[in-house]
PDB file of C-alpha atoms in Angstrom:
ATOM      1  CA  MET C1342      -2.911   7.479  43.172  1.00 31.00           C
ATOM      2  CA  GLN C1343      -2.571  11.140  44.129  1.00 33.00           C
ATOM      3  CA  THR C1344      -4.536  12.563  47.071  1.00 29.00           C
ATOM      4  CA  SER C1345      -5.581  16.124  47.849  1.00 28.00           C
ATOM      5  CA  SER C1346      -2.476  16.501  50.034  1.00 26.00           C
ATOM      6  CA  HIS C1347      -0.378  16.137  46.886  1.00 28.00           C
ATOM      7  CA  VAL C1348      -2.023  19.065  45.107  1.00 29.00           C
ATOM      8  CA  ALA C1349       0.342  21.961  44.418  1.00 29.00           C
ATOM      9  CA  ALA C1350      -1.785  24.991  43.637  1.00 31.00           C
ATOM     10  CA  ALA C1351      -0.979  27.431  40.862  1.00 32.00           C
ATOM     11  CA  HIS C1352      -0.152  30.999  41.862  1.00 32.00           C
ATOM     12  CA  GLY C1353      -2.943  32.681  43.823  1.00 38.00           C
ATOM     13  CA  ALA C1354      -5.206  29.626  44.006  1.00 41.00           C
ATOM     14  CA  THR C1355      -7.392  29.404  47.121  1.00 46.00           C
ATOM     15  CA  GLU C1356      -8.486  26.284  48.959  1.00 50.00           C
ATOM     16  CA  GLN C1357     -11.941  26.745  47.463  1.00 52.00           C
ATOM     17  CA  GLU C1358     -10.474  26.870  43.964  1.00 45.00           C
ATOM     18  CA  GLU C1359      -8.502  23.700  44.657  1.00 45.00           C
ATOM     19  CA  ALA C1360     -11.678  22.012  45.850  1.00 49.00           C
ATOM     20  CA  GLU C1361     -13.518  23.127  42.725  1.00 49.00           C
ATOM     21  CA  ALA C1362     -10.737  21.732  40.535  1.00 46.00           C
ATOM     22  CA  LEU C1363     -10.723  18.422  42.381  1.00 46.00           C
ATOM     23  CA  ALA C1364     -14.506  18.210  41.996  1.00 49.00           C
ATOM     24  CA  VAL C1365     -14.011  18.333  38.234  1.00 48.00           C
ATOM     25  CA  LEU C1366     -10.862  16.260  37.899  1.00 46.00           C
ATOM     26  CA  GLY C1367     -10.462  14.093  40.924  1.00 42.00           C
ATOM     27  CA  PRO C1368      -6.833  13.891  42.122  1.00 37.00           C
ATOM     28  CA  ALA C1369      -4.504  16.151  40.145  1.00 37.00           C
ATOM     29  CA  VAL C1370      -1.102  17.752  40.254  1.00 35.00           C
ATOM     30  CA  LEU C1371      -1.132  21.467  39.448  1.00 36.00           C
ATOM     31  CA  MET C1372       2.140  23.224  38.608  1.00 31.00           C
ATOM     32  CA  ASN C1373       2.755  26.547  36.866  1.00 29.00           C
ATOM     33  CA  GLY C1374      -0.547  26.474  35.014  1.00 33.00           C
ATOM     34  CA  LEU C1375       0.153  23.001  33.562  1.00 36.00           C
ATOM     35  CA  ILE C1376      -2.062  20.242  34.819  1.00 40.00           C
ATOM     36  CA  PHE C1377      -1.086  16.591  34.517  1.00 37.00           C
ATOM     37  CA  ALA C1378      -4.134  14.788  35.763  1.00 41.00           C
ATOM     38  CA  GLU C1379      -5.742  11.423  36.214  1.00 38.00           C
ATOM     39  CA  LEU C1380      -9.242  11.922  34.864  1.00 39.00           C
ATOM     40  CA  TRP C1381     -10.453   8.741  36.469  1.00 34.00           C
ATOM     41  CA  ALA C1382     -13.718  10.308  37.627  1.00 38.00           C
ATOM     42  CA  SER C1383     -14.548  11.926  34.289  1.00 43.00           C
ATOM     43  CA  LEU C1384     -13.141   9.461  31.782  1.00 39.00           C
ATOM     44  CA  GLY C1385     -13.996   6.107  33.277  1.00 41.00           C
ATOM     45  CA  GLY C1386     -10.707   5.364  34.974  1.00 38.00           C
ATOM     46  CA  SER C1387      -8.724   4.715  31.793  1.00 37.00           C
ATOM     47  CA  CYS C1388      -6.092   7.466  32.174  1.00 36.00           C
ATOM     48  CA  ARG C1389      -3.003   7.425  34.362  1.00 38.00           C
ATOM     49  CA  ALA C1390      -1.715  10.321  36.442  1.00 36.00           C
ATOM     50  CA  ASP C1391       1.378  11.023  34.398  1.00 35.00           C
ATOM     51  CA  LYS C1392       2.532  13.170  31.476  1.00 34.00           C
ATOM     52  CA  ARG C1393       2.456  10.335  28.993  1.00 35.00           C
ATOM     53  CA  ARG C1394      -1.288   9.749  29.077  1.00 35.00           C
ATOM     54  CA  LEU C1395      -3.016  13.096  29.048  1.00 36.00           C
ATOM     55  CA  ARG C1396      -1.816  16.688  29.028  1.00 39.00           C
ATOM     56  CA  LEU C1397      -4.184  19.519  29.773  1.00 40.00           C
ATOM     57  CA  VAL C1398      -2.998  23.085  29.302  1.00 34.00           C
ATOM     58  CA  CYS C1399      -5.174  25.655  31.024  1.00 34.00           C
ATOM     59  CA  ARG C1400      -5.145  29.092  32.536  1.00 35.00           C
ATOM     60  CA  GLY C1401      -5.094  28.028  36.173  1.00 35.00           C
ATOM     61  CA  VAL C1402      -7.180  26.200  38.726  1.00 35.00           C
ATOM     62  CA  ARG C1403     -10.330  28.320  38.491  1.00 38.00           C
ATOM     63  CA  ALA C1404     -10.202  28.229  34.691  1.00 40.00           C
ATOM     64  CA  LEU C1405     -10.052  24.443  34.833  1.00 44.00           C
ATOM     65  CA  ALA C1406     -12.988  24.245  37.192  1.00 40.00           C
ATOM     66  CA  ASN C1407     -14.912  26.439  34.773  1.00 44.00           C
ATOM     67  CA  SER C1408     -14.154  24.074  31.888  1.00 46.00           C
ATOM     68  CA  ALA C1409     -11.730  26.469  30.177  1.00 52.00           C
ATOM     69  CA  VAL C1410      -9.119  23.914  29.164  1.00 59.00           C
ATOM     70  CA  THR C1411      -7.450  25.162  25.984  1.00 69.00           C
ATOM     71  CA  ALA C1412      -5.467  22.152  24.755  1.00 71.00           C
ATOM     72  CA  LEU C1413      -6.097  18.434  24.968  1.00 74.00           C
ATOM     73  CA  GLU C1414      -3.619  15.716  24.006  1.00 73.00           C
ATOM     74  CA  MET C1415      -4.875  12.151  23.942  1.00 71.00           C
ATOM     75  CA  GLU C1416      -2.686   9.081  23.874  1.00 62.00           C
ATOM     76  CA  GLY C1417      -4.316   5.749  23.249  1.00 64.00           C
ATOM     77  CA  GLU C1418      -7.111   4.977  20.827  1.00 65.00           C
ATOM     78  CA  ASP C1419     -10.246   5.192  23.004  1.00 68.00           C
ATOM     79  CA  SER C1420     -12.719   7.378  21.099  1.00 75.00           C
ATOM     80  CA  THR C1421     -15.189   7.248  24.003  1.00 74.00           C
ATOM     81  CA  GLN C1422     -12.557   8.854  26.204  1.00 71.00           C
ATOM     82  CA  LEU C1423     -12.022  11.565  23.596  1.00 77.00           C
ATOM     83  CA  SER C1424     -15.755  12.205  23.285  1.00 77.00           C
ATOM     84  CA  THR C1425     -16.143  12.572  27.048  1.00 72.00           C
ATOM     85  CA  ALA C1426     -13.192  14.953  27.306  1.00 72.00           C
ATOM     86  CA  LEU C1427     -14.425  17.169  24.475  1.00 77.00           C
ATOM     87  CA  THR C1428     -17.907  17.278  25.975  1.00 74.00           C
ATOM     88  CA  LEU C1429     -16.437  18.355  29.319  1.00 69.00           C
ATOM     89  CA  TRP C1430     -14.324  21.089  27.732  1.00 71.00           C
ATOM     90  CA  PRO C1431     -16.163  22.566  24.728  1.00 75.00           C
ATOM     91  CA  GLY C1432     -13.849  25.583  24.798  1.00 75.00           C
ATOM     92  CA  THR C1433     -10.866  23.497  23.692  1.00 80.00           C
ATOM     93  CA  THR C1434      -8.867  25.239  20.954  1.00 83.00           C
ATOM     94  CA  CYS C1435      -6.221  22.560  20.240  1.00 85.00           C
ATOM     95  CA  VAL C1436      -6.635  18.770  20.061  1.00 86.00           C
ATOM     96  CA  THR C1437      -4.082  16.021  19.437  1.00 85.00           C
ATOM     97  CA  ALA C1438      -5.687  12.667  18.653  1.00 84.00           C
ATOM     98  CA  PRO C1439      -5.062   9.451  16.698  1.00 82.00           C
ATOM     99  CA  LEU C1440      -6.089   9.342  13.044  1.00 84.00           C
ATOM    100  CA  THR C1441      -8.829   6.720  13.301  1.00 83.00           C
ATOM    101  CA  ALA C1442     -12.355   6.572  11.895  1.00 84.00           C
ATOM    102  CA  ALA C1443     -13.819   6.632  15.408  1.00 85.00           C
ATOM    103  CA  CYS C1444     -11.860   9.709  16.483  1.00 85.00           C
ATOM    104  CA  LEU C1445     -12.624  11.587  13.257  1.00 85.00           C
ATOM    105  CA  SER C1446     -16.319  10.871  13.785  1.00 86.00           C
ATOM    106  CA  VAL C1447     -16.117  12.191  17.356  1.00 86.00           C
ATOM    107  CA  LEU C1448     -14.316  15.358  16.261  1.00 85.00           C
ATOM    108  CA  SER C1449     -16.964  15.962  13.603  1.00 83.00           C
ATOM    109  CA  ALA C1450     -19.914  15.220  15.889  1.00 83.00           C
ATOM    110  CA  VAL C1451     -18.917  17.172  19.013  1.00 80.00           C
ATOM    111  CA  LEU C1452     -19.513  20.888  18.508  1.00 71.00           C
ATOM    112  CA  LEU C1453     -16.256  22.710  19.308  1.00 75.00           C
ATOM    113  CA  PRO C1454     -16.793  26.314  18.210  1.00 75.00           C
ATOM    114  CA  ARG C1455     -13.318  27.412  19.360  1.00 78.00           C
ATOM    115  CA  LEU C1456     -11.319  24.506  17.952  1.00 84.00           C
ATOM    116  CA  GLN C1457      -8.575  25.935  15.741  1.00 88.00           C
ATOM    117  CA  LYS C1458      -5.691  23.462  15.815  1.00 90.00           C
ATOM    118  CA  LEU C1459      -5.978  19.744  15.136  1.00 89.00           C
ATOM    119  CA  ARG C1460      -3.045  17.330  15.182  1.00 88.00           C
ATOM    120  CA  LEU C1461      -3.712  13.813  13.925  1.00 86.00           C
ATOM    121  CA  ARG C1462      -1.075  11.193  14.683  1.00 81.00           C
ATOM    122  CA  ASP C1463      -0.487   7.665  13.472  1.00 78.00           C
ATOM    123  CA  ALA C1464      -2.680   5.023  15.082  1.00 70.00           C
ATOM    124  CA  GLY C1465      -1.070   1.949  13.567  1.00 68.00           C
ATOM    125  CA  GLU C1466      -2.146  -0.086  10.579  1.00 61.00           C
ATOM    126  CA  ALA C1467      -5.066  -1.746  12.341  1.00 53.00           C
ATOM    127  CA  ASP C1468      -6.978   1.454  13.114  1.00 64.00           C
ATOM    128  CA  SER C1469      -5.794   4.191  10.763  1.00 69.00           C
ATOM    129  CA  VAL C1470      -8.014   5.536   7.985  1.00 77.00           C
ATOM    130  CA  THR C1471      -6.935   5.999   4.362  1.00 82.00           C
ATOM    131  CA  ASP C1472      -8.523   9.408   3.738  1.00 84.00           C
ATOM    132  CA  LEU C1473     -10.100  12.378   5.538  1.00 85.00           C
ATOM    133  CA  THR C1474     -13.703  12.038   4.380  1.00 83.00           C
ATOM    134  CA  LEU C1475     -14.918  11.587   7.967  1.00 78.00           C
ATOM    135  CA  LEU C1476     -13.400  14.899   9.051  1.00 82.00           C
ATOM    136  CA  GLU C1477     -15.967  17.697   9.134  1.00 81.00           C
ATOM    137  CA  CYS C1478     -14.514  20.537  11.201  1.00 82.00           C
ATOM    138  CA  PRO C1479     -14.922  23.680   9.095  1.00 81.00           C
ATOM    139  CA  GLN C1480     -13.642  25.900  11.924  1.00 84.00           C
ATOM    140  CA  ILE C1481     -10.120  24.422  11.867  1.00 89.00           C
ATOM    141  CA  SER C1482      -7.359  26.803  10.805  1.00 92.00           C
ATOM    142  CA  HIS C1483      -4.301  24.645  11.629  1.00 93.00           C
ATOM    143  CA  LEU C1484      -4.167  20.967  10.626  1.00 92.00           C
ATOM    144  CA  HIS C1485      -1.149  18.722  11.232  1.00 91.00           C
ATOM    145  CA  ILE C1486      -1.060  15.135   9.934  1.00 88.00           C
ATOM    146  CA  ARG C1487       2.260  13.517  10.728  1.00 81.00           C
ATOM    147  CA  PHE C1488       3.720  10.120   9.901  1.00 76.00           C
ATOM    148  CA  ASN C1489       0.474   8.398   8.985  1.00 77.00           C
ATOM    149  CA  SER C1490       1.739   5.759   6.614  1.00 75.00           C
ATOM    150  CA  CYS C1491      -1.771   4.391   5.976  1.00 79.00           C
ATOM    151  CA  LEU C1492      -3.152   7.709   4.720  1.00 84.00           C
ATOM    152  CA  MET C1493      -3.495   7.381   0.944  1.00 85.00           C
ATOM    153  CA  ASP C1494      -5.544  10.429   0.016  1.00 86.00           C
ATOM    154  CA  LEU C1495      -6.214  13.954   1.289  1.00 89.00           C
ATOM    155  CA  GLU C1496      -9.787  13.655   0.002  1.00 87.00           C
ATOM    156  CA  GLY C1497     -12.134  15.180   2.550  1.00 84.00           C
ATOM    157  CA  LEU C1498      -9.916  18.159   3.218  1.00 86.00           C
ATOM    158  CA  GLN C1499     -12.394  20.254   1.241  1.00 82.00           C
ATOM    159  CA  ALA C1500     -14.830  20.154   4.181  1.00 80.00           C
ATOM    160  CA  CYS C1501     -12.537  22.389   6.239  1.00 80.00           C
ATOM    161  CA  GLY C1502     -10.273  23.692   3.492  1.00 77.00           C
ATOM    162  CA  GLN C1503     -11.435  27.292   3.190  1.00 84.00           C
ATOM    163  CA  ASN C1504     -10.456  28.182   6.760  1.00 90.00           C
ATOM    164  CA  ILE C1505      -7.122  26.366   6.842  1.00 93.00           C
ATOM    165  CA  VAL C1506      -4.141  28.721   7.019  1.00 95.00           C
ATOM    166  CA  GLU C1507      -1.547  26.128   8.070  1.00 96.00           C
ATOM    167  CA  LEU C1508      -1.262  22.542   6.839  1.00 94.00           C
ATOM    168  CA  ASP C1509       1.481  20.099   7.825  1.00 93.00           C
ATOM    169  CA  VAL C1510       1.586  16.689   6.092  1.00 91.00           C
ATOM    170  CA  ARG C1511       4.708  14.691   6.928  1.00 87.00           C
ATOM    171  CA  GLY C1512       5.501  11.071   6.259  1.00 82.00           C
ATOM    172  CA  ALA C1513       2.254  10.297   4.420  1.00 83.00           C
ATOM    173  CA  VAL C1514       4.246   8.146   2.031  1.00 82.00           C
ATOM    174  CA  SER C1515       1.155   6.723   0.290  1.00 84.00           C
ATOM    175  CA  VAL C1516      -0.371  10.096  -0.661  1.00 89.00           C
ATOM    176  CA  SER C1517       0.001  10.619  -4.412  1.00 90.00           C
ATOM    177  CA  SER C1518      -2.149  13.699  -5.091  1.00 92.00           C
ATOM    178  CA  LEU C1519      -2.389  17.194  -3.651  1.00 93.00           C
ATOM    179  CA  GLY C1520      -5.704  17.766  -5.467  1.00 93.00           C
ATOM    180  CA  PRO C1521      -7.809  18.640  -2.383  1.00 92.00           C
ATOM    181  CA  LEU C1522      -5.428  21.512  -1.579  1.00 93.00           C
ATOM    182  CA  SER C1523      -7.087  23.518  -4.341  1.00 93.00           C
ATOM    183  CA  ALA C1524      -9.905  24.133  -1.828  1.00 91.00           C
ATOM    184  CA  CYS C1525      -7.476  25.714   0.651  1.00 93.00           C
ATOM    185  CA  VAL C1526      -7.708  29.187  -0.828  1.00 94.00           C
ATOM    186  CA  ASN C1527      -6.617  30.877   2.418  1.00 95.00           C
ATOM    187  CA  LEU C1528      -3.615  28.641   2.994  1.00 96.00           C
ATOM    188  CA  GLU C1529      -0.540  30.598   4.116  1.00 97.00           C
ATOM    189  CA  ARG C1530       1.848  27.911   5.403  1.00 97.00           C
ATOM    190  CA  LEU C1531       2.321  24.436   3.922  1.00 96.00           C
ATOM    191  CA  ASN C1532       4.760  21.710   4.949  1.00 95.00           C
ATOM    192  CA  ILE C1533       4.866  18.505   2.884  1.00 94.00           C
ATOM    193  CA  GLN C1534       7.538  15.900   3.539  1.00 91.00           C
ATOM    194  CA  ARG C1535       8.250  12.395   2.258  1.00 89.00           C
ATOM    195  CA  CYS C1536       5.236  12.203  -0.031  1.00 89.00           C
ATOM    196  CA  HIS C1537       7.297  10.308  -2.574  1.00 89.00           C
ATOM    197  CA  ASP C1538       4.467   9.621  -5.056  1.00 90.00           C
ATOM    198  CA  VAL C1539       3.286  13.214  -5.523  1.00 92.00           C
ATOM    199  CA  ARG C1540       4.004  14.147  -9.151  1.00 93.00           C
ATOM    200  CA  SER C1541       2.243  17.504  -9.470  1.00 94.00           C
ATOM    201  CA  CYS C1542       1.836  20.604  -7.329  1.00 95.00           C
ATOM    202  CA  GLU C1543      -0.733  22.102  -9.717  1.00 96.00           C
ATOM    203  CA  PRO C1544      -3.355  22.478  -6.921  1.00 95.00           C
ATOM    204  CA  LEU C1545      -1.080  25.022  -5.230  1.00 96.00           C
ATOM    205  CA  SER C1546      -1.796  27.473  -8.045  1.00 95.00           C
ATOM    206  CA  ALA C1547      -5.130  28.076  -6.264  1.00 95.00           C
ATOM    207  CA  CYS C1548      -3.335  29.013  -3.034  1.00 95.00           C
ATOM    208  CA  ALA C1549      -2.655  32.644  -3.874  1.00 94.00           C
ATOM    209  CA  LYS C1550      -2.121  33.588  -0.214  1.00 96.00           C
ATOM    210  CA  LEU C1551       0.637  31.026   0.331  1.00 97.00           C
ATOM    211  CA  LYS C1552       3.608  32.650   2.105  1.00 98.00           C
ATOM    212  CA  ARG C1553       5.668  29.721   3.353  1.00 98.00           C
ATOM    213  CA  LEU C1554       6.199  26.390   1.576  1.00 97.00           C
ATOM    214  CA  GLU C1555       8.397  23.501   2.683  1.00 96.00           C
ATOM    215  CA  MET C1556       8.626  20.451   0.407  1.00 94.00           C
ATOM    216  CA  TRP C1557      11.147  17.798   1.383  1.00 92.00           C
ATOM    217  CA  GLN C1558      11.821  14.498  -0.366  1.00 89.00           C
ATOM    218  CA  CYS C1559       8.899  14.684  -2.780  1.00 91.00           C
ATOM    219  CA  THR C1560      11.068  12.754  -5.181  1.00 89.00           C
ATOM    220  CA  SER C1561       8.501  12.247  -7.969  1.00 92.00           C
ATOM    221  CA  LEU C1562       7.579  15.915  -8.370  1.00 92.00           C
ATOM    222  CA  LEU C1563       7.965  16.824 -12.024  1.00 91.00           C
ATOM    223  CA  SER C1564       7.746  20.627 -11.975  1.00 92.00           C
ATOM    224  CA  ILE C1565       7.210  23.610  -9.712  1.00 94.00           C
ATOM    225  CA  GLN C1566       5.709  25.675 -12.529  1.00 95.00           C
ATOM    226  CA  PRO C1567       2.387  26.111 -10.609  1.00 95.00           C
ATOM    227  CA  LEU C1568       4.279  28.060  -7.939  1.00 96.00           C
ATOM    228  CA  SER C1569       4.484  30.976 -10.368  1.00 95.00           C
ATOM    229  CA  ALA C1570       0.894  31.711  -9.306  1.00 96.00           C
ATOM    230  CA  CYS C1571       1.943  31.992  -5.654  1.00 96.00           C
ATOM    231  CA  THR C1572       3.052  35.595  -5.925  1.00 96.00           C
ATOM    232  CA  ASN C1573       2.901  36.151  -2.144  1.00 97.00           C
ATOM    233  CA  LEU C1574       5.419  33.395  -1.446  1.00 97.00           C
ATOM    234  CA  GLU C1575       8.118  34.653   0.946  1.00 97.00           C
ATOM    235  CA  TYR C1576       9.864  31.488   2.122  1.00 98.00           C
ATOM    236  CA  LEU C1577      10.573  28.280   0.194  1.00 97.00           C
ATOM    237  CA  GLU C1578      12.345  25.059   1.109  1.00 96.00           C
ATOM    238  CA  MET C1579      12.653  22.562  -1.743  1.00 93.00           C
ATOM    239  CA  VAL C1580      15.005  19.741  -0.780  1.00 92.00           C
ATOM    240  CA  GLY C1581      15.387  16.267  -2.239  1.00 88.00           C
ATOM    241  CA  THR C1582      13.405  17.253  -5.336  1.00 85.00           C
ATOM    242  CA  ASP C1583      14.482  17.952  -8.913  1.00 81.00           C
ATOM    243  CA  LEU C1584      14.187  21.675  -9.271  1.00 83.00           C
ATOM    244  CA  ASN C1585      14.022  24.234 -12.052  1.00 88.00           C
ATOM    245  CA  VAL C1586      13.946  27.601 -10.315  1.00 92.00           C
ATOM    246  CA  GLN C1587      12.759  29.582 -13.335  1.00 92.00           C
ATOM    247  CA  PRO C1588       9.070  29.652 -12.255  1.00 94.00           C
ATOM    248  CA  LEU C1589      10.172  31.405  -9.069  1.00 95.00           C
ATOM    249  CA  LEU C1590      10.920  34.545 -11.068  1.00 95.00           C
ATOM    250  CA  ALA C1591       7.220  35.355 -10.722  1.00 95.00           C
ATOM    251  CA  CYS C1592       7.447  35.133  -6.923  1.00 96.00           C
ATOM    252  CA  THR C1593       8.607  38.693  -6.426  1.00 95.00           C
ATOM    253  CA  GLN C1594       8.047  38.592  -2.642  1.00 96.00           C
ATOM    254  CA  LEU C1595      10.410  35.639  -2.174  1.00 97.00           C
ATOM    255  CA  GLU C1596      13.029  36.454   0.478  1.00 96.00           C
ATOM    256  CA  LYS C1597      14.447  33.096   1.605  1.00 96.00           C
ATOM    257  CA  LEU C1598      15.206  29.960  -0.401  1.00 96.00           C
ATOM    258  CA  PHE C1599      16.650  26.664   0.894  1.00 95.00           C
ATOM    259  CA  ILE C1600      17.597  24.075  -1.763  1.00 94.00           C
ATOM    260  CA  ASP C1601      20.023  21.252  -2.531  1.00 91.00           C
ATOM    261  CA  SER C1602      23.658  22.277  -2.909  1.00 89.00           C
ATOM    262  CA  ARG C1603      23.807  20.731  -6.418  1.00 88.00           C
ATOM    263  CA  TYR C1604      22.029  23.849  -7.733  1.00 89.00           C
ATOM    264  CA  ARG C1605      24.583  26.222  -6.260  1.00 89.00           C
ATOM    265  CA  ASP C1606      26.369  27.207  -9.497  1.00 89.00           C
ATOM    266  CA  THR C1607      23.570  26.836 -12.047  1.00 91.00           C
ATOM    267  CA  PRO C1608      22.802  29.713 -14.479  1.00 93.00           C
ATOM    268  CA  GLU C1609      19.113  29.566 -13.540  1.00 92.00           C
ATOM    269  CA  LEU C1610      19.894  30.233  -9.889  1.00 94.00           C
ATOM    270  CA  ALA C1611      22.197  33.097 -10.798  1.00 94.00           C
ATOM    271  CA  ALA C1612      19.411  34.624 -12.897  1.00 94.00           C
ATOM    272  CA  LEU C1613      16.956  34.262 -10.024  1.00 95.00           C
ATOM    273  CA  GLN C1614      19.350  35.944  -7.630  1.00 93.00           C
ATOM    274  CA  ALA C1615      19.814  38.832 -10.078  1.00 94.00           C
ATOM    275  CA  ALA C1616      16.065  39.262 -10.522  1.00 95.00           C
ATOM    276  CA  LEU C1617      15.343  39.115  -6.784  1.00 94.00           C
ATOM    277  CA  PRO C1618      18.195  41.014  -5.086  1.00 92.00           C
ATOM    278  CA  ARG C1619      16.640  40.643  -1.615  1.00 94.00           C
ATOM    279  CA  LEU C1620      16.637  36.848  -1.914  1.00 95.00           C
ATOM    280  CA  GLN C1621      18.748  34.949   0.632  1.00 96.00           C
ATOM    281  CA  ILE C1622      19.752  31.466  -0.539  1.00 94.00           C
ATOM    282  CA  ARG C1623      20.957  28.632   1.687  1.00 94.00           C
ATOM    283  CA  PHE C1624      21.992  25.148   0.607  1.00 93.00           C
ATOM    284  CA  SER C1625      21.472  21.748   2.162  1.00 88.00           C
ATOM    285  CA  ILE C1626      24.786  20.058   2.900  1.00 80.00           C
ATOM    286  CA  ILE C1627      23.183  16.612   2.516  1.00 69.00           C
ATOM    287  CA  GLU C1628      22.125  15.266  -0.875  1.00 60.00           C
ATOM    288  CA  TRP C1629      18.741  13.926   0.207  1.00 49.00           C
ATOM    289  CA  THR C1630      18.046  12.320  -3.162  1.00 46.00           C
ATOM    290  CA  HIS C1631      20.664   9.701  -2.309  1.00 41.00           C
ATOM    291  CA  LEU C1632      18.966   8.812   0.967  1.00 43.00           C
ATOM    292  CA  MET C1633      15.480   7.851  -0.234  1.00 43.00           C
TER     293      MET C1633
END
């Protein structure tokens, strides 16, 4: 266990500031504004003093003592630990937590007026939830859900959809519908990968502000016709998906396109390039459709 003699103060920190920080955290190691701490006093002794258990990003020692932690990353599945941490630091703007019913309930119950970014990671088959109906955080603007194989539905996204500007859904192989995305009317950046059962992107026609779209290995997608409504689209990656580029003629702001190399010499792509002279096209050197 660390002692106060092991504390390395951030630039300009006084002994009083160090004492204030230790009063909040207990033993801690402070380096360059990053704090890797054992919150044994605050969180019931369940965290270890290393980078793998808990990372707190803050603006220095005094900011920490004043509960101004800006980012909180939790490893492990203890929702009580998460609740305690969020209560201690209500000014948190970014949280990384497991996608479990208990953690979603905590995130919805604890008032975090400044929370903007939420990253939900896989918690394993025993604890993961199958949808997002327990998530009620209307203030969120950035939501990342990565490699949650148990997630079957994006239902519940409507509760925070209107404020979301960035959504990242990767490896949710059981998700078959993008329906809830129709509520994300302010969405600007969308990344969807390995959602093999998604057949329609019709809900994206409601996302008129969409500027960046990345869709990889959505192998069941039948058409990108709804993208013709996304007239503000500037960047598109569509790899490992059957593609007819004709609907993109309506996307007059499109500047960059990344697609499978099998479309390189098609007449449709030549017509798109002629219609959008500013368009830069790159090709994937790997045929992802053969690697599903």
